[in-house]
Amino acid sequence: MNFKSYLLRFFSFTIFAMMISCDKDFNEIGTNIVGGDNDHYLFDRYENASIKAYNQKIGAVAMNNLPINPLGIYKNPVFGTTTAGFVSQLEMASGSIGRKFNNTDSTLYQDLPIIDSVILNVPYYSKVIGTVTSEGISTYQLDSIYGEAGSKMRLSVYESNYFLRDLDPTAQFTEQQVFYNDMQEIENQKIPFVLNNLSVFDDKNLDGHENAQFYFDKREHKTTVKNSENVDVPTRSVPSLRLHLDKATFYNKIINAPTSQLASNTIFKNYFRGLYFKVEDLGNSNSMAMLNFANANAKVTVYYTEDLKVTVGSTTTFEKKNKTFDLNFAGNRVSLQSNSNENMDYLSAANATQEASKLYLKGGEGSIAIIDLFGPDADNNGIADEVEQIKANGWLINEANLTFYIDKTAITGQAIEPNRLMLYDLNNNRVLLDYLTDQSLNSRNPKQNKFIHGGILLDEDDVFVKQIKDETTGLITNRGTKYKIRLTNHIKNLINKDSTNVRLGLVVTESINTIGFSKLKTPIGNIKKVPQMSALSPVGTILYGTNIPVGDPNYANRLKLEIYYTKPD
């Protein structure tokens, strides 16, 4: 190719990439992405690059103060069952700090305050999908739910008695305290009284208790709240985790609290150490939601009344005043995850050390893949021999992709395929240059940002796949075929700038937009961290690896590095 043709090709691609980064919905099947094989007819292709891939099982992961937190039970026949609980400190909202109740000021109030209700509310990720009726009713669809949103489980909320300290004493209180997903201390030290114990008889709670047959309900909430003038005000709110908590507990902890314990949140978080959410399987429970406890509307609200004395002349009357005391899920928050009934084939493959024919990726306390590019460095000069040959050839690298094909014989039935994989620098626990330089956005679905870098579930034609579940059978009716990740800049740096040929890590990710890393409780060689959004994801997949011999029926599906290049004139 001559230089003029190359420039034409480059500017055409740039304009096209800018156009598709606009407000187009890439959820819909039929939307093509940049990078299909037809785009490369002007380039030569090198697809025999040396590549080896391995599985690595990981242990407990740091899960404190994550951007979102899973809650529930998710069953995957390929990997087993993941159970996710949660513990969080509570902080008084700014208007509640230092509040003095009327237990000593009888000149203003009659008697003590009376608690009407204590409501815990955490909005789900949802969107309106139905027409708003004349009554103002909206129909919602829940997002970020794995399994079946209507699947019932036991959900118990306890008062935690474990103090989640801010700083690590073993590091001379100079580093943040790390809390891992396997903290048995939370369970062992809970105050053994279920707070969400109110008897409520409806189709959601068949035995009359909010905790016994809980599920993630997609209906909006219709409630009535009394304003300060004691007038009923009807309200509607989005679907949420909404529970009534025990009034006596909060009366003792809040209304009867010594004033000194409400003086600041630092004091309060040691006095009232937070809430612990525990989920239990009812036998067929299979539903897990991603929740944002940091949401401004995620809180515990104590609704109470006070009788204010009003004296006119010689006549004294009492006016009922409705008030609230808000507690936010602030401070330290920890996701608690455990695995059970793990598939033996998965455990055997994930714990093996040899080059893998299949790659098992599982979020949470699961497994990752390790990828080595370009083979050995026989002359020990710090550069792989294959890279030296490419440099000697003088190739101009135009594009490079890793393509991972899904083992469709293993991922079947109700198993959800991860919508996204993430490739990263395993040596240094950081994202690749291609991630940093990709500014492509999808405003309708931010989880598909950076779609040029890729890692999104695709069909055979490189089209984004929107998984659809049959409501009757629970089966996924359309499945993905592969994942493709562009690492052009990474390869260019290896060839042109003698960058270090680092090992690459591959994980499932809940969101591509967060690039933090979580510590492993027990490092595995040089592997000390995994991407944060992989730590909280419950899903997994099986991909074809590299140890597939020629002649094997799956040889064409092996993991490949494809490099498109221009030869020098």
Coordinates of C-alpha atoms in Angstrom, one line a residue:
M1 CA 0.0 0.0 0.0
N2 CA 1.3 3.5 -0.8
F3 CA 1.3 6.3 1.7
K4 CA -1.6 8.2 0.0
S5 CA -3.8 5.1 0.2
Y6 CA -2.9 4.7 3.9
L7 CA -3.8 8.3 4.7
L8 CA -7.1 7.9 2.9
R9 CA -7.8 4.8 4.9
F10 CA -6.9 6.4 8.2
F11 CA -9.0 9.5 7.7
S12 CA -12.0 7.4 6.6
F13 CA -11.8 5.3 9.7
T14 CA -11.4 8.4 12.0
I15 CA -14.5 10.0 10.5
F16 CA -16.5 6.8 10.8
A17 CA -15.4 6.3 14.5
M18 CA -16.5 9.8 15.3
M19 CA -19.9 9.3 13.8
I20 CA -20.7 6.0 15.6
S21 CA -19.6 7.5 19.0
C22 CA -22.7 9.7 19.0
D23 CA -26.1 8.9 20.5
K24 CA -26.8 5.6 18.8
D25 CA -28.2 2.6 20.7
F26 CA -25.7 -0.2 20.5
N27 CA -27.9 -2.5 22.4
E28 CA -29.9 -3.5 19.3
I29 CA -28.9 -6.4 17.2
G30 CA -28.1 -5.2 13.7
T31 CA -25.7 -2.5 14.8
N32 CA -22.2 -3.1 13.4
I33 CA -19.0 -2.0 15.1
V34 CA -15.7 -0.9 13.7
G35 CA -13.3 -3.6 13.1
G36 CA -15.0 -6.3 11.0
D37 CA -12.8 -8.3 8.6
N38 CA -14.2 -6.4 5.6
D39 CA -12.5 -3.2 7.0
H40 CA -9.0 -4.6 6.5
Y41 CA -8.9 -5.3 2.7
L42 CA -6.1 -2.8 2.3
F43 CA -3.8 -4.4 4.9
D44 CA -1.8 -7.5 5.2
R45 CA -2.7 -9.8 8.1
Y46 CA -0.4 -11.7 10.4
E47 CA -2.4 -14.3 12.4
N48 CA 0.4 -16.7 13.5
A49 CA 1.7 -14.6 16.4
S50 CA 2.8 -16.7 19.3
I51 CA 0.3 -16.7 22.2
K52 CA -0.2 -18.8 25.3
A53 CA -3.0 -18.6 27.8
Y54 CA -3.5 -20.0 31.3
N55 CA -6.2 -20.3 33.9
Q56 CA -5.7 -19.0 37.4
K57 CA -8.1 -19.5 40.4
I58 CA -8.1 -16.7 42.9
G59 CA -9.1 -16.6 46.5
A60 CA -10.7 -14.0 48.7
V61 CA -10.8 -10.5 47.3
A62 CA -11.0 -7.1 49.0
M63 CA -14.5 -5.8 48.6
N64 CA -14.8 -2.7 50.7
N65 CA -16.2 0.5 49.4
L66 CA -17.0 -0.7 45.9
P67 CA -19.0 1.6 43.6
I68 CA -21.9 -0.9 43.6
N69 CA -22.7 -4.0 45.7
P70 CA -24.3 -7.3 44.7
L71 CA -27.0 -8.8 46.9
G72 CA -28.7 -12.1 46.4
I73 CA -28.1 -15.7 45.1
Y74 CA -26.9 -16.5 41.6
K75 CA -26.7 -20.1 40.4
N76 CA -24.7 -21.0 37.3
P77 CA -24.6 -24.7 36.3
V78 CA -21.1 -24.2 34.9
F79 CA -19.5 -22.6 38.0
G80 CA -21.8 -23.2 41.0
T81 CA -23.7 -20.9 43.4
T82 CA -22.6 -17.4 44.5
T83 CA -24.2 -15.9 47.5
A84 CA -23.8 -12.2 48.2
G85 CA -24.5 -10.4 51.4
F86 CA -23.6 -6.9 52.5
V87 CA -22.6 -4.9 55.6
S88 CA -22.5 -1.1 55.9
Q89 CA -21.9 1.6 58.5
L90 CA -24.6 4.2 58.8
E91 CA -24.0 7.9 59.1
M92 CA -26.5 10.6 60.2
A93 CA -27.6 12.9 57.5
S94 CA -26.3 16.5 58.0
G95 CA -29.7 17.6 59.4
S96 CA -29.7 14.9 62.0
I97 CA -26.2 15.2 63.4
G98 CA -26.3 16.3 67.1
R99 CA -30.2 16.2 67.1
K100 CA -31.6 16.6 70.6
F101 CA -34.8 14.8 71.4
N102 CA -37.3 16.0 74.0
N103 CA -36.5 13.6 76.8
T104 CA -35.3 16.5 78.9
D105 CA -37.0 19.5 77.5
S106 CA -40.5 19.3 78.9
T107 CA -41.1 23.0 78.4
L108 CA -41.5 22.6 74.7
Y109 CA -42.9 19.1 74.2
Q110 CA -45.3 16.7 75.8
D111 CA -43.9 13.3 76.6
L112 CA -41.4 11.5 74.4
P113 CA -41.4 11.2 70.6
I114 CA -43.3 8.3 69.1
I115 CA -41.9 6.4 66.1
D116 CA -44.4 5.8 63.4
S117 CA -42.2 3.7 61.2
V118 CA -38.6 3.0 60.2
I119 CA -38.1 2.5 56.4
L120 CA -35.0 1.2 54.7
N121 CA -35.0 2.2 51.0
V122 CA -32.4 1.4 48.3
P123 CA -33.5 2.1 44.7
Y124 CA -32.9 -0.6 42.1
Y125 CA -31.4 0.2 38.7
S126 CA -34.5 0.5 36.6
K127 CA -36.2 2.3 33.7
V128 CA -39.8 3.1 32.7
I129 CA -41.0 0.9 29.9
G130 CA -44.8 1.2 30.1
T131 CA -47.3 4.0 29.5
V132 CA -48.1 6.1 32.5
T133 CA -51.8 5.6 33.1
S134 CA -54.4 8.1 34.2
E135 CA -53.8 7.1 37.7
G136 CA -50.1 7.9 37.4
I137 CA -48.9 4.3 37.4
S138 CA -45.6 3.5 35.6
T139 CA -44.3 0.1 34.5
Y140 CA -40.7 -0.5 35.1
Q141 CA -38.0 -2.9 34.0
L142 CA -35.2 -3.7 36.4
D143 CA -31.6 -3.6 35.2
S144 CA -28.5 -5.3 36.6
I145 CA -30.4 -8.3 37.8
Y146 CA -28.8 -11.8 37.3
G147 CA -31.0 -14.9 37.4
E148 CA -34.7 -14.3 37.9
A149 CA -35.9 -11.0 39.4
G150 CA -39.0 -12.7 40.8
S151 CA -37.1 -15.6 42.4
K152 CA -37.7 -15.6 46.2
M153 CA -35.1 -15.8 48.9
R154 CA -34.8 -15.2 52.6
L155 CA -33.4 -11.7 53.4
S156 CA -32.6 -10.8 57.0
V157 CA -31.3 -7.5 58.1
Y158 CA -29.4 -7.4 61.4
E159 CA -27.7 -4.8 63.5
S160 CA -24.0 -5.3 63.0
N161 CA -21.8 -5.4 66.1
Y162 CA -18.5 -5.4 64.2
F163 CA -16.7 -2.1 64.0
L164 CA -15.5 -1.4 60.4
R165 CA -12.5 0.8 61.2
D166 CA -11.1 3.3 58.7
L167 CA -7.3 2.7 59.1
D168 CA -5.2 -0.4 59.4
P169 CA -3.4 -0.7 62.7
T170 CA -0.9 -3.2 61.2
A171 CA 0.2 -0.4 58.9
Q172 CA 0.6 2.1 61.8
F173 CA -2.8 3.6 60.8
T174 CA -1.4 5.1 57.6
E175 CA -3.4 3.0 55.2
Q176 CA -7.0 2.3 54.6
Q177 CA -8.3 -0.9 56.3
V178 CA -9.0 -3.7 53.8
F179 CA -12.0 -5.9 54.3
Y180 CA -12.4 -9.1 52.3
N181 CA -15.4 -11.0 50.9
D182 CA -15.0 -13.9 53.3
M183 CA -15.4 -12.0 56.6
Q184 CA -17.0 -14.6 58.9
E185 CA -16.7 -12.1 61.8
I186 CA -19.7 -10.2 60.5
E187 CA -21.9 -13.3 60.9
N188 CA -20.4 -14.3 64.2
Q189 CA -20.8 -10.9 65.8
K190 CA -24.2 -9.8 64.5
I191 CA -26.9 -9.0 67.0
P192 CA -29.2 -12.0 66.4
F193 CA -32.5 -10.2 66.0
V194 CA -34.1 -9.8 62.6
L195 CA -34.9 -6.1 62.1
N196 CA -37.2 -6.5 59.0
N197 CA -39.7 -8.6 61.0
L198 CA -42.9 -6.6 60.4
S199 CA -46.0 -8.7 59.6
V200 CA -47.3 -7.6 56.2
F201 CA -49.7 -9.8 54.3
D202 CA -49.6 -9.4 50.5
D203 CA -48.6 -11.4 47.4
K204 CA -45.0 -10.5 48.0
N205 CA -44.7 -12.1 51.5
L206 CA -46.7 -15.2 51.6
D207 CA -46.1 -16.1 55.2
G208 CA -46.5 -12.5 56.4
H209 CA -42.9 -11.4 57.0
E210 CA -40.8 -9.1 54.8
N211 CA -37.7 -11.3 55.2
A212 CA -39.1 -14.8 54.6
Q213 CA -39.9 -14.7 50.8
F214 CA -38.2 -11.6 49.5
Y215 CA -37.7 -10.9 45.9
F216 CA -36.6 -7.9 43.7
D217 CA -40.0 -6.4 42.9
K218 CA -40.3 -4.3 39.7
R219 CA -43.4 -2.5 40.8
E220 CA -43.2 1.1 41.8
H221 CA -44.1 2.0 45.4
K222 CA -47.3 3.8 46.3
T223 CA -47.1 5.3 49.8
T224 CA -48.7 8.0 51.9
V225 CA -46.6 10.3 54.1
K226 CA -47.9 12.8 56.5
N227 CA -46.4 16.3 56.2
S228 CA -45.5 18.6 59.0
E229 CA -49.2 19.7 59.1
N230 CA -50.3 16.1 59.7
V231 CA -51.9 15.9 56.2
D232 CA -51.6 12.7 54.2
V233 CA -49.5 13.2 51.0
P234 CA -49.7 10.4 48.4
T235 CA -46.3 9.6 46.7
R236 CA -45.0 7.3 44.1
S237 CA -41.4 6.2 43.9
V238 CA -39.3 4.0 41.7
P239 CA -38.8 0.2 42.4
S240 CA -36.5 -0.3 45.4
L241 CA -35.4 -2.5 48.2
R242 CA -38.0 -1.1 50.7
L243 CA -38.2 -2.7 54.1
H244 CA -39.9 -1.8 57.4
L245 CA -37.3 -2.1 60.3
D246 CA -38.0 -2.8 63.9
K247 CA -39.3 0.4 65.7
A248 CA -38.2 -0.6 69.2
T249 CA -34.6 -1.1 68.1
F250 CA -34.4 2.4 66.5
Y251 CA -36.3 4.0 69.4
N252 CA -33.6 2.7 71.8
K253 CA -30.7 3.5 69.4
I254 CA -31.9 6.9 68.3
I255 CA -34.7 8.5 70.4
N256 CA -33.2 7.2 73.7
A257 CA -29.6 7.7 72.6
P258 CA -27.4 9.7 74.9
T259 CA -27.0 13.1 73.2
S260 CA -23.2 12.6 73.2
Q261 CA -23.6 9.6 70.9
L262 CA -25.3 11.8 68.3
A263 CA -22.7 14.6 68.4
S264 CA -20.8 13.5 65.3
N265 CA -20.7 10.6 62.8
T266 CA -17.3 9.5 64.1
I267 CA -18.8 8.8 67.5
F268 CA -22.1 7.5 66.1
K269 CA -20.5 4.8 63.8
N270 CA -19.0 3.2 66.9
Y271 CA -22.2 3.5 68.9
F272 CA -24.4 2.1 66.1
R273 CA -22.1 -0.1 64.0
G274 CA -24.3 -0.5 61.0
L275 CA -26.6 -3.0 59.2
Y276 CA -25.8 -6.5 58.0
F277 CA -27.8 -8.0 55.1
K278 CA -27.9 -11.8 55.0
V279 CA -29.5 -13.8 52.2
E280 CA -30.4 -17.5 52.4
D281 CA -31.5 -20.0 49.8
L282 CA -35.1 -21.2 49.9
G283 CA -34.2 -24.2 47.7
N284 CA -34.8 -22.6 44.3
S285 CA -33.6 -19.1 44.9
N286 CA -31.7 -17.6 41.9
S287 CA -31.7 -13.8 41.8
M288 CA -28.9 -11.3 42.4
A289 CA -29.1 -7.5 42.0
M290 CA -26.4 -4.9 41.7
L291 CA -27.3 -2.1 44.2
N292 CA -26.0 1.4 44.6
F293 CA -26.0 2.0 48.4
A294 CA -24.2 5.3 47.8
N295 CA -27.3 6.6 46.0
A296 CA -28.6 9.8 47.6
N297 CA -32.0 8.1 48.0
A298 CA -30.5 5.0 49.7
K299 CA -31.1 5.5 53.4
V300 CA -32.9 4.5 56.5
T301 CA -35.5 7.0 57.6
V302 CA -37.0 7.1 61.1
Y303 CA -40.5 8.7 60.9
Y304 CA -41.6 10.0 64.3
T305 CA -44.0 12.5 65.8
E306 CA -43.6 15.0 68.6
D307 CA -46.3 16.9 70.4
L308 CA -45.3 20.6 70.5
K309 CA -46.7 22.7 73.4
V310 CA -48.5 25.8 72.2
T311 CA -49.6 28.2 74.8
V312 CA -52.0 31.1 74.0
G313 CA -52.8 33.2 77.1
S314 CA -53.7 30.7 79.8
T315 CA -54.6 27.9 77.4
T316 CA -52.0 25.2 76.4
T317 CA -52.6 22.8 73.5
F318 CA -50.4 20.3 71.7
E319 CA -49.8 20.2 68.0
K320 CA -48.5 16.9 66.5
K321 CA -45.4 17.5 64.4
N322 CA -44.2 14.9 61.9
K323 CA -40.5 14.6 61.6
T324 CA -37.8 12.4 60.2
F325 CA -34.3 11.3 61.2
D326 CA -32.2 10.1 58.2
L327 CA -29.3 7.6 58.2
N328 CA -27.2 7.2 55.0
F329 CA -25.2 4.2 53.9
A330 CA -22.0 6.1 54.2
G331 CA -18.7 5.2 55.9
N332 CA -17.3 1.7 55.2
R333 CA -19.3 -0.7 53.1
V334 CA -18.3 -4.4 52.5
S335 CA -19.6 -6.9 50.0
L336 CA -19.6 -10.4 51.4
Q337 CA -19.5 -13.2 48.8
S338 CA -19.2 -17.0 49.1
N339 CA -19.2 -19.8 46.6
S340 CA -20.8 -23.2 47.0
N341 CA -21.5 -26.3 44.9
E342 CA -18.7 -25.4 42.6
N343 CA -18.4 -27.5 39.5
M344 CA -15.5 -30.0 39.7
D345 CA -14.5 -29.5 36.0
Y346 CA -14.2 -25.8 36.6
L347 CA -12.2 -26.2 39.8
S348 CA -9.8 -28.7 38.1
A349 CA -9.3 -26.5 35.0
A350 CA -9.0 -23.2 37.0
N351 CA -6.4 -24.7 39.4
A352 CA -4.2 -26.3 36.6
T353 CA -0.9 -24.7 35.7
Q354 CA -0.4 -25.8 32.1
E355 CA -1.3 -23.9 29.0
A356 CA -5.1 -24.1 28.7
S357 CA -7.3 -25.4 25.9
K358 CA -10.3 -23.7 27.7
L359 CA -10.3 -20.5 29.7
Y360 CA -12.6 -20.3 32.7
L361 CA -13.5 -16.7 33.6
K362 CA -15.5 -16.1 36.8
G363 CA -16.1 -12.9 38.7
G364 CA -15.9 -12.5 42.5
E365 CA -13.8 -15.1 44.3
G366 CA -13.5 -16.8 40.9
S367 CA -10.8 -17.2 38.2
I368 CA -9.0 -15.1 35.6
A369 CA -7.0 -15.9 32.5
I370 CA -3.3 -15.0 32.0
I371 CA -2.0 -14.3 28.5
D372 CA 1.6 -14.3 27.2
L373 CA 2.3 -12.7 23.8
F374 CA 5.1 -13.3 21.3
G375 CA 6.9 -16.3 22.8
P376 CA 10.5 -16.7 24.1
D377 CA 13.5 -14.4 24.2
A378 CA 16.2 -16.8 23.3
D379 CA 19.1 -14.3 23.3
N380 CA 18.0 -12.8 26.6
N381 CA 18.1 -9.2 25.4
G382 CA 14.8 -8.3 26.9
I383 CA 12.9 -8.4 23.6
A384 CA 10.9 -11.5 22.4
D385 CA 12.5 -13.0 19.3
E386 CA 9.2 -12.6 17.4
V387 CA 9.0 -8.9 18.2
E388 CA 12.6 -8.5 16.9
Q389 CA 11.6 -10.2 13.6
I390 CA 8.6 -7.9 13.2
K391 CA 10.8 -4.9 13.9
A392 CA 13.3 -6.2 11.3
N393 CA 10.5 -6.5 8.8
G394 CA 9.7 -2.8 9.2
W395 CA 6.0 -3.4 9.4
L396 CA 3.7 -0.4 10.0
I397 CA 1.1 -1.7 12.5
N398 CA -2.4 -0.5 11.6
E399 CA -4.5 -2.6 14.0
A400 CA -4.2 -5.6 16.4
N401 CA -7.0 -7.6 18.0
L402 CA -7.4 -10.5 20.4
T403 CA -10.4 -12.6 19.5
F404 CA -11.9 -15.0 22.1
Y405 CA -14.5 -17.5 21.0
I406 CA -17.0 -18.9 23.4
D407 CA -17.4 -22.6 24.0
K408 CA -21.0 -22.9 23.1
T409 CA -21.3 -26.5 24.2
A410 CA -20.5 -25.4 27.8
I411 CA -22.5 -22.1 28.0
T412 CA -26.1 -23.1 27.4
G413 CA -29.5 -23.0 29.0
Q414 CA -30.1 -20.4 31.7
A415 CA -26.4 -19.4 32.1
I416 CA -25.9 -15.7 31.5
E417 CA -22.9 -14.7 29.3
P418 CA -20.9 -11.7 30.6
N419 CA -21.7 -8.7 28.5
R420 CA -18.1 -7.5 28.8
L421 CA -14.6 -8.7 29.3
M422 CA -11.6 -6.5 30.4
L423 CA -8.0 -6.9 29.4
Y424 CA -5.3 -5.3 31.5
D425 CA -1.6 -5.1 32.4
L426 CA -1.3 -8.0 34.9
N427 CA 2.3 -7.0 35.9
N428 CA 1.4 -3.5 37.0
N429 CA -2.3 -3.7 37.7
R430 CA -3.3 -1.0 35.3
V431 CA -5.4 -0.6 32.1
L432 CA -3.8 -0.8 28.7
L433 CA -3.0 2.3 26.6
D434 CA -5.8 1.3 24.2
Y435 CA -8.3 1.7 27.1
L436 CA -7.0 5.2 27.9
T437 CA -7.0 6.5 24.4
D438 CA -10.5 5.2 23.5
Q439 CA -13.0 8.0 24.1
S440 CA -15.9 6.4 22.3
L441 CA -19.2 6.8 24.2
N442 CA -22.7 5.2 24.2
S443 CA -24.9 7.6 26.0
R444 CA -27.9 5.2 26.0
N445 CA -25.8 2.4 27.6
P446 CA -22.7 3.6 29.4
K447 CA -21.6 0.0 30.0
Q448 CA -20.8 0.0 26.3
N449 CA -18.5 3.0 26.4
K450 CA -15.0 2.4 24.9
F451 CA -16.6 0.1 22.3
I452 CA -13.6 0.6 19.9
H453 CA -11.3 -1.0 22.5
G454 CA -14.0 -3.6 22.8
G455 CA -14.5 -6.6 25.0
I456 CA -18.2 -6.6 24.4
L457 CA -20.2 -9.7 23.7
L458 CA -20.5 -10.2 19.9
D459 CA -22.2 -12.5 17.4
E460 CA -20.4 -14.0 14.4
D461 CA -20.7 -10.8 12.4
D462 CA -19.2 -8.6 15.1
V463 CA -22.6 -7.2 16.1
F464 CA -23.3 -6.4 19.7
V465 CA -25.5 -9.0 21.3
K466 CA -28.5 -8.2 23.5
Q467 CA -29.3 -11.3 25.4
I468 CA -33.0 -12.1 25.6
K469 CA -34.5 -14.6 28.1
D470 CA -37.6 -16.6 27.3
E471 CA -40.0 -15.7 30.1
T472 CA -41.6 -19.2 30.0
T473 CA -38.5 -21.4 29.8
G474 CA -35.9 -19.1 31.3
L475 CA -33.6 -20.0 28.5
I476 CA -31.4 -17.4 26.7
T477 CA -32.8 -17.3 23.1
N478 CA -29.9 -15.5 21.5
R479 CA -26.3 -16.1 22.5
G480 CA -23.0 -14.5 21.8
T481 CA -20.2 -16.1 19.8
K482 CA -17.1 -14.2 20.7
Y483 CA -15.4 -11.2 22.3
K484 CA -12.9 -9.0 20.5
I485 CA -10.4 -6.6 22.2
R486 CA -8.4 -4.1 20.3
L487 CA -4.9 -3.6 21.6
T488 CA -3.3 -1.7 18.7
N489 CA -1.5 0.9 20.7
H490 CA -0.2 -1.7 23.1
I491 CA 1.4 -3.7 20.2
K492 CA 2.7 -0.6 18.5
N493 CA 4.5 0.3 21.7
L494 CA 6.1 -3.1 21.9
I495 CA 7.3 -2.8 18.3
N496 CA 8.2 0.8 18.0
K497 CA 9.2 1.9 21.5
D498 CA 10.6 -1.3 23.1
S499 CA 8.0 -1.3 25.8
T500 CA 8.0 -4.1 28.2
N501 CA 6.1 -7.2 27.0
V502 CA 4.0 -7.5 30.1
R503 CA 1.7 -10.4 30.9
L504 CA -2.0 -9.7 30.3
G505 CA -4.9 -10.5 32.5
L506 CA -8.4 -11.2 31.3
V507 CA -11.5 -10.9 33.5
V508 CA -15.2 -10.5 33.4
T509 CA -16.3 -7.0 34.3
E510 CA -19.6 -5.5 35.6
S511 CA -18.6 -2.1 34.1
I512 CA -15.8 -0.9 31.9
N513 CA -16.0 2.6 33.3
T514 CA -14.3 1.9 36.6
I515 CA -10.6 1.0 36.6
G516 CA -9.8 0.5 40.3
F517 CA -8.2 -2.7 41.5
S518 CA -8.9 -4.8 44.6
K519 CA -6.3 -6.7 46.6
L520 CA -6.2 -10.5 46.9
K521 CA -6.2 -11.7 50.4
T522 CA -3.5 -14.2 49.4
P523 CA -1.2 -13.1 46.6
I524 CA -0.5 -15.7 43.9
G525 CA 3.1 -15.1 42.8
N526 CA 3.1 -11.6 41.4
I527 CA -0.6 -11.5 41.1
K528 CA -1.7 -9.3 44.0
K529 CA -4.8 -7.5 42.7
V530 CA -7.7 -8.0 40.3
P531 CA -9.9 -5.3 38.6
Q532 CA -12.6 -4.0 41.0
M533 CA -15.5 -4.5 38.7
S534 CA -14.5 -8.2 38.3
A535 CA -14.5 -8.6 42.0
L536 CA -18.2 -7.9 42.4
S537 CA -19.5 -9.7 39.3
P538 CA -21.2 -13.1 39.8
V539 CA -21.1 -14.3 36.1
G540 CA -18.6 -16.3 34.2
T541 CA -17.9 -17.8 30.8
I542 CA -15.7 -20.5 29.1
L543 CA -13.6 -19.5 26.2
Y544 CA -11.3 -21.5 23.9
G545 CA -7.7 -21.1 24.9
T546 CA -4.5 -21.7 23.0
N547 CA -3.5 -25.3 23.7
I548 CA -5.6 -26.7 20.8
P549 CA -3.7 -28.9 18.3
V550 CA -4.0 -28.6 14.5
G551 CA -6.7 -31.0 13.3
D552 CA -8.8 -30.5 16.4
P553 CA -12.4 -29.5 15.5
N554 CA -12.0 -26.4 17.7
Y555 CA -8.6 -25.3 16.3
A556 CA -10.3 -22.5 14.3
N557 CA -11.8 -21.2 17.5
R558 CA -8.5 -21.0 19.4
L559 CA -7.5 -17.7 20.9
K560 CA -5.8 -15.6 18.2
L561 CA -3.8 -12.4 18.0
E562 CA -4.4 -10.8 14.6
I563 CA -2.1 -8.0 13.4
Y564 CA -3.0 -5.9 10.4
Y565 CA 0.1 -4.1 8.9
T566 CA 1.4 -2.3 6.0
K567 CA 4.6 -3.5 4.3
P568 CA 7.4 -0.9 3.7
D569 CA 7.8 0.1 0.1

